[in-house]
XYZ file of C-alpha atoms in Angstrom:
449
model
C 116.739 54.651 82.457
C 119.353 55.473 84.650
C 116.935 57.589 86.824
C 114.164 56.340 87.006
C 114.254 54.413 89.630
C 115.258 56.737 91.444
C 112.930 58.564 91.051
C 110.503 56.180 91.670
C 112.234 55.161 94.895
C 112.043 58.958 96.039
C 108.341 58.745 95.986
C 107.416 55.610 97.182
C 105.926 55.996 100.728
C 102.745 54.308 102.696
C 99.717 55.628 102.049
C 96.637 55.300 104.542
C 93.316 53.395 103.475
C 91.041 56.421 101.640
C 88.808 57.865 103.489
C 85.237 57.953 102.275
C 85.158 57.248 98.625
C 88.678 60.278 97.801
C 91.516 57.772 96.519
C 94.538 58.173 98.402
C 97.056 61.347 97.747
C 99.995 59.590 95.410
C 103.088 60.105 96.388
C 104.502 62.935 94.540
C 101.787 64.718 96.646
C 104.213 62.942 99.292
C 107.585 64.673 98.235
C 106.343 68.432 98.085
C 105.280 68.363 101.595
C 108.580 67.004 102.243
C 109.708 70.068 100.763
C 107.283 72.782 101.515
C 109.147 75.219 103.559
C 113.252 74.467 102.742
C 112.853 73.880 98.942
C 111.065 74.817 95.908
C 110.889 72.477 92.368
C 111.892 75.433 89.094
C 109.575 75.121 86.530
C 109.051 76.044 82.721
C 105.576 75.437 80.790
C 106.443 73.709 77.576
C 102.886 75.172 75.060
C 102.253 74.879 71.795
C 103.803 73.271 69.395
C 103.043 70.111 70.605
C 105.283 68.721 67.744
C 108.215 70.104 69.521
C 107.552 69.864 73.234
C 110.262 70.399 75.117
C 111.913 73.788 72.973
C 110.980 75.712 76.061
C 112.873 73.795 78.824
C 115.517 73.911 75.987
C 116.240 77.594 76.771
C 116.041 77.294 80.387
C 119.232 74.981 79.816
C 120.842 77.850 77.851
C 120.794 80.145 80.473
C 121.837 78.133 83.425
C 123.532 75.055 82.215
C 120.600 73.124 84.222
C 116.884 71.588 83.725
C 114.117 72.253 85.157
C 112.731 69.907 87.662
C 109.584 70.432 87.145
C 108.729 70.163 82.690
C 104.726 71.475 81.992
C 103.069 70.486 78.738
C 99.500 70.893 77.732
C 96.644 68.804 75.573
C 96.028 72.430 74.005
C 93.365 73.162 71.071
C 94.326 73.657 68.010
C 94.477 71.089 65.169
C 97.935 70.290 65.038
C 98.657 70.100 68.961
C 96.222 68.061 68.745
C 97.322 66.120 66.834
C 100.830 65.658 68.345
C 99.654 65.056 71.895
C 100.894 61.640 71.401
C 105.048 63.750 71.230
C 103.837 65.612 74.023
C 103.009 62.951 76.316
C 106.106 61.062 75.389
C 108.272 64.316 76.353
C 106.699 63.622 79.542
C 107.977 59.971 80.043
C 111.387 61.592 79.002
C 111.584 64.267 81.689
C 110.189 61.891 83.933
C 113.008 59.219 83.410
C 115.493 62.020 83.005
C 114.587 63.461 86.972
C 111.974 65.908 86.286
C 108.340 66.518 87.531
C 105.414 66.480 85.608
C 102.859 69.723 85.160
C 99.815 68.849 82.614
C 97.739 71.312 81.433
C 94.485 71.797 79.201
C 93.310 74.657 76.738
C 90.404 72.722 76.306
C 87.733 73.381 73.733
C 83.790 73.159 75.498
C 81.680 70.674 74.895
C 79.593 73.331 72.152
C 82.284 72.316 69.829
C 84.414 69.805 68.316
C 87.822 68.184 69.583
C 89.915 71.248 67.911
C 89.045 74.948 68.019
C 90.533 78.223 68.105
C 91.704 80.166 70.567
C 89.022 83.399 70.954
C 86.160 81.059 68.820
C 86.552 78.320 71.278
C 88.963 78.477 74.356
C 87.470 81.707 74.994
C 83.032 80.929 74.824
C 81.144 81.929 76.640
C 78.309 80.072 77.292
C 74.425 80.890 78.537
C 73.798 80.339 81.483
C 71.520 77.673 80.423
C 74.282 76.361 78.519
C 75.726 76.130 81.837
C 72.824 74.420 84.069
C 72.671 71.763 81.106
C 76.387 71.199 81.401
C 76.796 70.741 84.814
C 73.505 68.688 85.308
C 74.398 64.270 85.094
C 72.996 62.557 82.194
C 71.758 65.900 79.817
C 73.716 66.605 76.368
C 76.627 68.119 77.207
C 77.324 66.456 80.494
C 77.899 63.630 77.879
C 79.735 65.963 76.106
C 81.775 67.323 78.560
C 83.036 63.523 79.515
C 83.272 62.832 75.949
C 85.734 65.327 75.271
C 87.307 63.908 79.043
C 87.426 60.556 77.440
C 89.890 62.331 74.474
C 93.176 62.109 77.262
C 91.990 58.981 78.700
C 94.474 56.291 76.792
C 97.247 59.244 77.250
C 96.970 59.870 80.948
C 96.881 56.043 81.842
C 100.281 55.737 79.697
C 102.010 57.588 81.809
C 100.397 56.231 85.100
C 101.126 53.040 83.277
C 104.891 54.192 82.577
C 105.113 55.174 86.518
C 104.775 59.013 86.264
C 102.593 60.402 88.678
C 101.430 63.828 86.961
C 100.366 67.205 88.303
C 96.766 67.483 86.110
C 95.509 71.310 86.350
C 92.376 71.088 84.656
C 90.525 73.726 84.251
C 92.818 76.924 85.419
C 91.977 79.632 86.406
C 89.584 78.998 87.111
C 88.358 82.616 89.272
C 88.298 84.311 85.709
C 85.914 84.703 82.710
C 88.678 84.346 80.661
C 88.065 81.062 79.315
C 84.915 79.048 78.379
C 85.136 77.640 82.563
C 85.545 80.048 84.776
C 84.536 82.794 86.069
C 81.162 81.532 87.805
C 81.130 80.893 92.090
C 79.533 78.804 93.224
C 78.021 75.297 94.907
C 77.032 75.090 90.620
C 79.589 77.286 89.221
C 83.129 76.327 87.785
C 83.619 74.284 90.822
C 81.173 72.181 89.494
C 82.489 71.060 86.669
C 85.687 70.726 88.076
C 83.710 68.031 90.523
C 82.202 66.451 87.746
C 85.734 66.020 86.009
C 87.393 64.515 89.115
C 84.825 62.365 89.758
C 85.216 61.162 85.358
C 88.509 60.095 85.754
C 89.591 59.050 89.044
C 85.829 57.194 89.412
C 84.646 56.125 85.798
C 88.089 55.623 84.024
C 89.979 54.719 87.101
C 93.078 56.773 86.890
C 93.235 56.888 90.657
C 97.673 58.353 90.006
C 97.265 61.749 89.687
C 97.594 64.758 92.064
C 95.204 67.235 91.081
C 96.647 70.832 91.101
C 93.506 73.473 91.877
C 94.161 76.682 90.385
C 93.256 80.551 89.790
C 95.150 83.795 89.254
C 95.649 86.709 91.033
C 92.438 88.512 91.769
C 89.991 88.810 94.631
C 91.699 87.023 96.774
C 88.833 87.233 99.296
C 86.399 85.304 96.476
C 88.885 82.719 95.776
C 86.872 80.378 98.325
C 83.850 80.566 96.454
C 85.609 78.527 93.600
C 87.650 75.606 95.967
C 86.002 72.067 94.950
C 86.878 70.697 98.323
C 89.783 68.702 100.092
C 88.879 65.468 98.757
C 88.646 67.105 95.723
C 92.252 68.422 95.314
C 95.697 67.329 95.861
C 97.446 70.637 95.626
C 96.752 74.483 95.780
C 98.240 77.329 93.231
C 98.492 79.959 91.940
C 98.795 81.808 88.513
C 100.805 85.482 89.294
C 99.848 87.424 86.490
C 98.240 90.592 88.152
C 101.722 90.865 89.619
C 104.833 88.935 89.093
C 105.028 88.697 92.707
C 102.156 88.124 95.059
C 101.116 89.150 97.873
C 101.622 87.929 101.247
C 97.306 89.003 101.441
C 97.244 86.003 98.142
C 100.007 83.928 100.441
C 97.972 83.301 102.458
C 95.016 83.266 101.517
C 96.303 79.694 99.497
C 97.091 78.457 102.505
C 94.563 79.025 104.449
C 92.344 77.474 101.659
C 95.364 75.291 101.897
C 94.835 73.571 105.893
C 98.308 71.996 105.270
C 98.304 70.767 100.968
C 100.972 71.133 99.918
C 101.107 75.181 97.508
C 102.585 76.170 93.915
C 102.848 78.762 91.778
C 101.385 77.023 89.054
C 102.168 80.371 86.382
C 104.781 82.875 87.010
C 105.779 85.560 84.533
C 108.517 86.644 85.893
C 110.857 83.506 87.203
C 110.972 84.220 91.219
C 113.982 85.248 93.317
C 115.869 83.578 95.909
C 114.743 86.399 98.129
C 111.139 86.372 97.361
C 110.827 81.968 98.159
C 112.402 82.493 100.669
C 109.785 85.346 102.177
C 106.886 82.544 101.141
C 108.661 79.859 101.984
C 105.283 77.294 101.516
C 105.569 77.771 97.715
C 107.411 73.866 96.515
C 107.028 75.193 93.176
C 106.844 76.932 90.475
C 106.383 77.183 86.291
C 107.461 80.440 84.215
C 105.609 80.782 80.932
C 107.483 80.818 78.196
C 106.797 84.500 76.282
C 107.426 85.932 79.644
C 110.540 83.308 79.815
C 111.623 84.901 76.861
C 111.389 88.639 77.759
C 115.276 89.822 79.282
C 114.072 92.613 80.317
C 111.402 91.052 82.441
C 114.127 87.474 83.290
C 117.807 88.598 82.863
C 119.799 85.645 82.162
C 121.593 86.670 85.863
C 118.580 87.148 87.597
C 117.981 83.481 86.318
C 120.327 81.957 87.066
C 120.288 82.975 90.629
C 117.394 81.001 90.966
C 118.433 77.750 89.666
C 121.651 78.038 92.038
C 120.510 78.730 95.042
C 120.477 76.569 97.675
C 116.322 76.565 97.245
C 116.099 75.108 93.950
C 115.300 71.639 93.258
C 116.325 70.912 89.384
C 116.008 68.386 86.994
C 117.779 65.537 88.507
C 118.051 66.752 92.629
C 114.609 65.172 93.483
C 116.639 63.560 95.957
C 116.578 66.532 98.013
C 113.261 65.343 99.507
C 114.927 61.541 100.388
C 116.836 61.375 103.540
C 119.894 60.910 103.004
C 120.759 59.367 106.856
C 118.323 57.229 107.459
C 120.454 53.881 108.682
C 123.452 54.656 107.478
C 126.763 54.459 110.207
C 126.829 57.260 112.702
C 128.958 58.594 115.251
C 129.401 60.812 117.489
C 132.106 61.900 120.831
C 131.361 60.804 123.950
C 127.154 59.906 124.500
C 125.210 60.116 127.992
C 126.085 55.809 128.194
C 124.642 52.941 126.394
C 120.788 53.586 125.575
C 121.323 56.916 123.243
C 124.057 55.897 120.272
C 124.502 58.533 118.049
C 122.510 55.690 115.212
C 119.262 56.541 117.408
C 119.101 60.115 115.457
C 119.345 58.242 111.808
C 117.232 55.386 112.470
C 113.959 56.184 111.218
C 112.508 56.212 114.994
C 110.574 59.088 116.276
C 110.393 57.660 120.471
C 114.716 56.655 119.939
C 116.746 59.378 120.342
C 121.103 60.800 120.768
C 122.358 61.704 123.700
C 125.673 63.241 124.431
C 127.536 63.760 127.576
C 126.929 66.603 130.008
C 129.220 68.540 128.108
C 129.681 71.866 125.935
C 132.105 70.469 123.099
C 130.011 67.524 121.316
C 129.764 66.161 117.329
C 127.425 63.784 115.742
C 128.613 62.826 112.352
C 127.003 60.988 109.572
C 129.196 59.196 106.525
C 126.697 58.978 103.837
C 128.510 56.288 101.952
C 128.839 58.316 98.795
C 129.331 62.100 97.308
C 126.160 63.269 97.942
C 124.761 66.406 96.651
C 123.421 67.985 100.152
C 120.266 70.845 100.102
C 119.133 70.602 103.632
C 119.588 69.208 107.141
C 116.940 68.675 109.690
C 118.007 68.996 113.207
C 114.574 67.440 115.789
C 116.348 68.532 119.295
C 114.758 67.010 122.868
C 114.565 68.570 125.359
C 118.532 69.204 126.118
C 119.570 71.949 122.869
C 122.205 73.368 121.533
C 122.158 76.977 121.925
C 124.977 77.128 119.581
C 126.355 74.749 117.417
C 127.154 74.550 113.555
C 126.887 72.127 110.504
C 129.930 70.720 109.180
C 131.203 69.148 105.743
C 133.264 67.247 104.623
C 134.291 65.257 101.821
C 136.754 62.804 103.307
C 136.326 62.756 106.951
C 139.114 64.829 107.934
C 138.673 68.222 106.625
C 135.365 69.870 108.019
C 133.797 73.230 106.134
C 131.216 75.051 108.407
C 127.819 75.639 105.681
C 125.907 77.620 108.522
C 126.414 78.683 112.503
C 123.752 79.241 115.060
C 124.587 81.579 117.855
C 120.954 82.024 118.834
C 119.063 78.686 118.434
C 116.361 77.649 121.031
C 115.608 74.009 120.109
C 112.417 72.480 117.958
C 112.748 71.999 115.242
C 115.926 73.388 112.145
C 115.694 72.875 108.948
C 118.831 74.407 107.448
C 120.096 75.198 103.918
C 123.322 74.325 102.854
C 124.104 73.956 99.184
C 126.912 71.383 99.456
C 129.044 67.926 98.068
C 129.417 65.961 100.816
C 130.017 62.844 101.621
C 130.210 63.690 105.723
C 127.554 65.600 107.314
C 128.674 66.740 111.097
C 126.892 68.297 114.132
C 129.504 70.315 116.352
C 127.303 72.349 118.868
C 129.854 73.732 121.426
C 127.239 75.505 123.891
C 124.199 73.774 125.664
C 120.776 75.203 126.090
C 120.424 73.034 129.046
C 121.757 72.260 132.218
C 122.311 68.201 130.490
C 123.924 67.874 127.086
C 122.824 67.714 124.087
C 120.167 65.373 122.738
C 118.376 64.850 119.582
C 115.205 62.682 118.037
C 116.674 62.923 114.408
C 119.715 64.152 112.484
C 118.037 63.568 108.933
C 119.697 64.900 105.923
C 118.337 66.253 102.190
């Protein structure tokens, strides 16, 4: 239980009232928004068997010494896996308590078959156009059968929500590909309509309002992806499965960002664990989830490459989700000479965007914060007022006496600097030594994450 309260506290935010009938965004989504551009949560899917729902994340630990920051589970379709859904859900609760996000997929049987089915004669069925029309028409036999199918997982989802778990739920995944019975039907009455029906039944009819809804497509036909998007009210996260290439092209990356329009984007399935360099080149991916049998391919995922990603400053692994919390907020802050009593060091860590720290009008000045104890630091955020530093360093210390430079910038241009670091520190310092203006240095915020 030691991390359950921590994770809950991390994800608590104040949410504005909903617009029209759409539920408010859940705190997990707020967390992903905060790390977008600077951090990426590592992840592993745990496909069958549901009787052993942590076997694949254990493989990550065996290679890296850490567990992924995101655990993926699946309600699945085969009879034995359907019978062990409770085991899978219990593992999801455990992973959340241990400090991981929870992502849920469902390879679901069509409403023309029973709760359990085969892969080829079931998940890969193809409905006729007439059957599909009935499916997406409210009140018909197939429409009611689909809602009854959804009701099979309502108790499990409600268990998670009651336990404080906020799952990233990804139904009808890869809907732009016809490999599954629900996919490959663009347009208003196609796959996206079934997604809307699914959402409305679970959220509005069954009251499951605490989940983050993850809309998902596969890396094919970038130009056609928007035709499957159900609308902003139906998706909290916009995600891509990278299968036709092991790393998405810039075209797919930009297409997802355009569709998302400010929502977090994610790599919901990857065969190859992305390298730190790839994640830095497309920095807005907020998480990735590796697929088990591909992870086991040491040619595709050599241990050294996996360790490099999981050990990089960008990675958020299990228990590291405090990377999204501002560790400096409200902590004691100090500085060298200030411009005046209205601009103390405390203003840079008070969480108020209207107050600022401002130094005297000379070159060499420092601002530092005491985090209270040694913490893992992955990012420092500097929000400059007009008086910025042209040259500065970010330094860390465990004792406030011996300092280590973890970042330096000799051509800064003001604005907001998101500085990625990888350090254990109690004290974090900004040391500025060349001004960018005739004034001193002034910060609206110095955040430590």
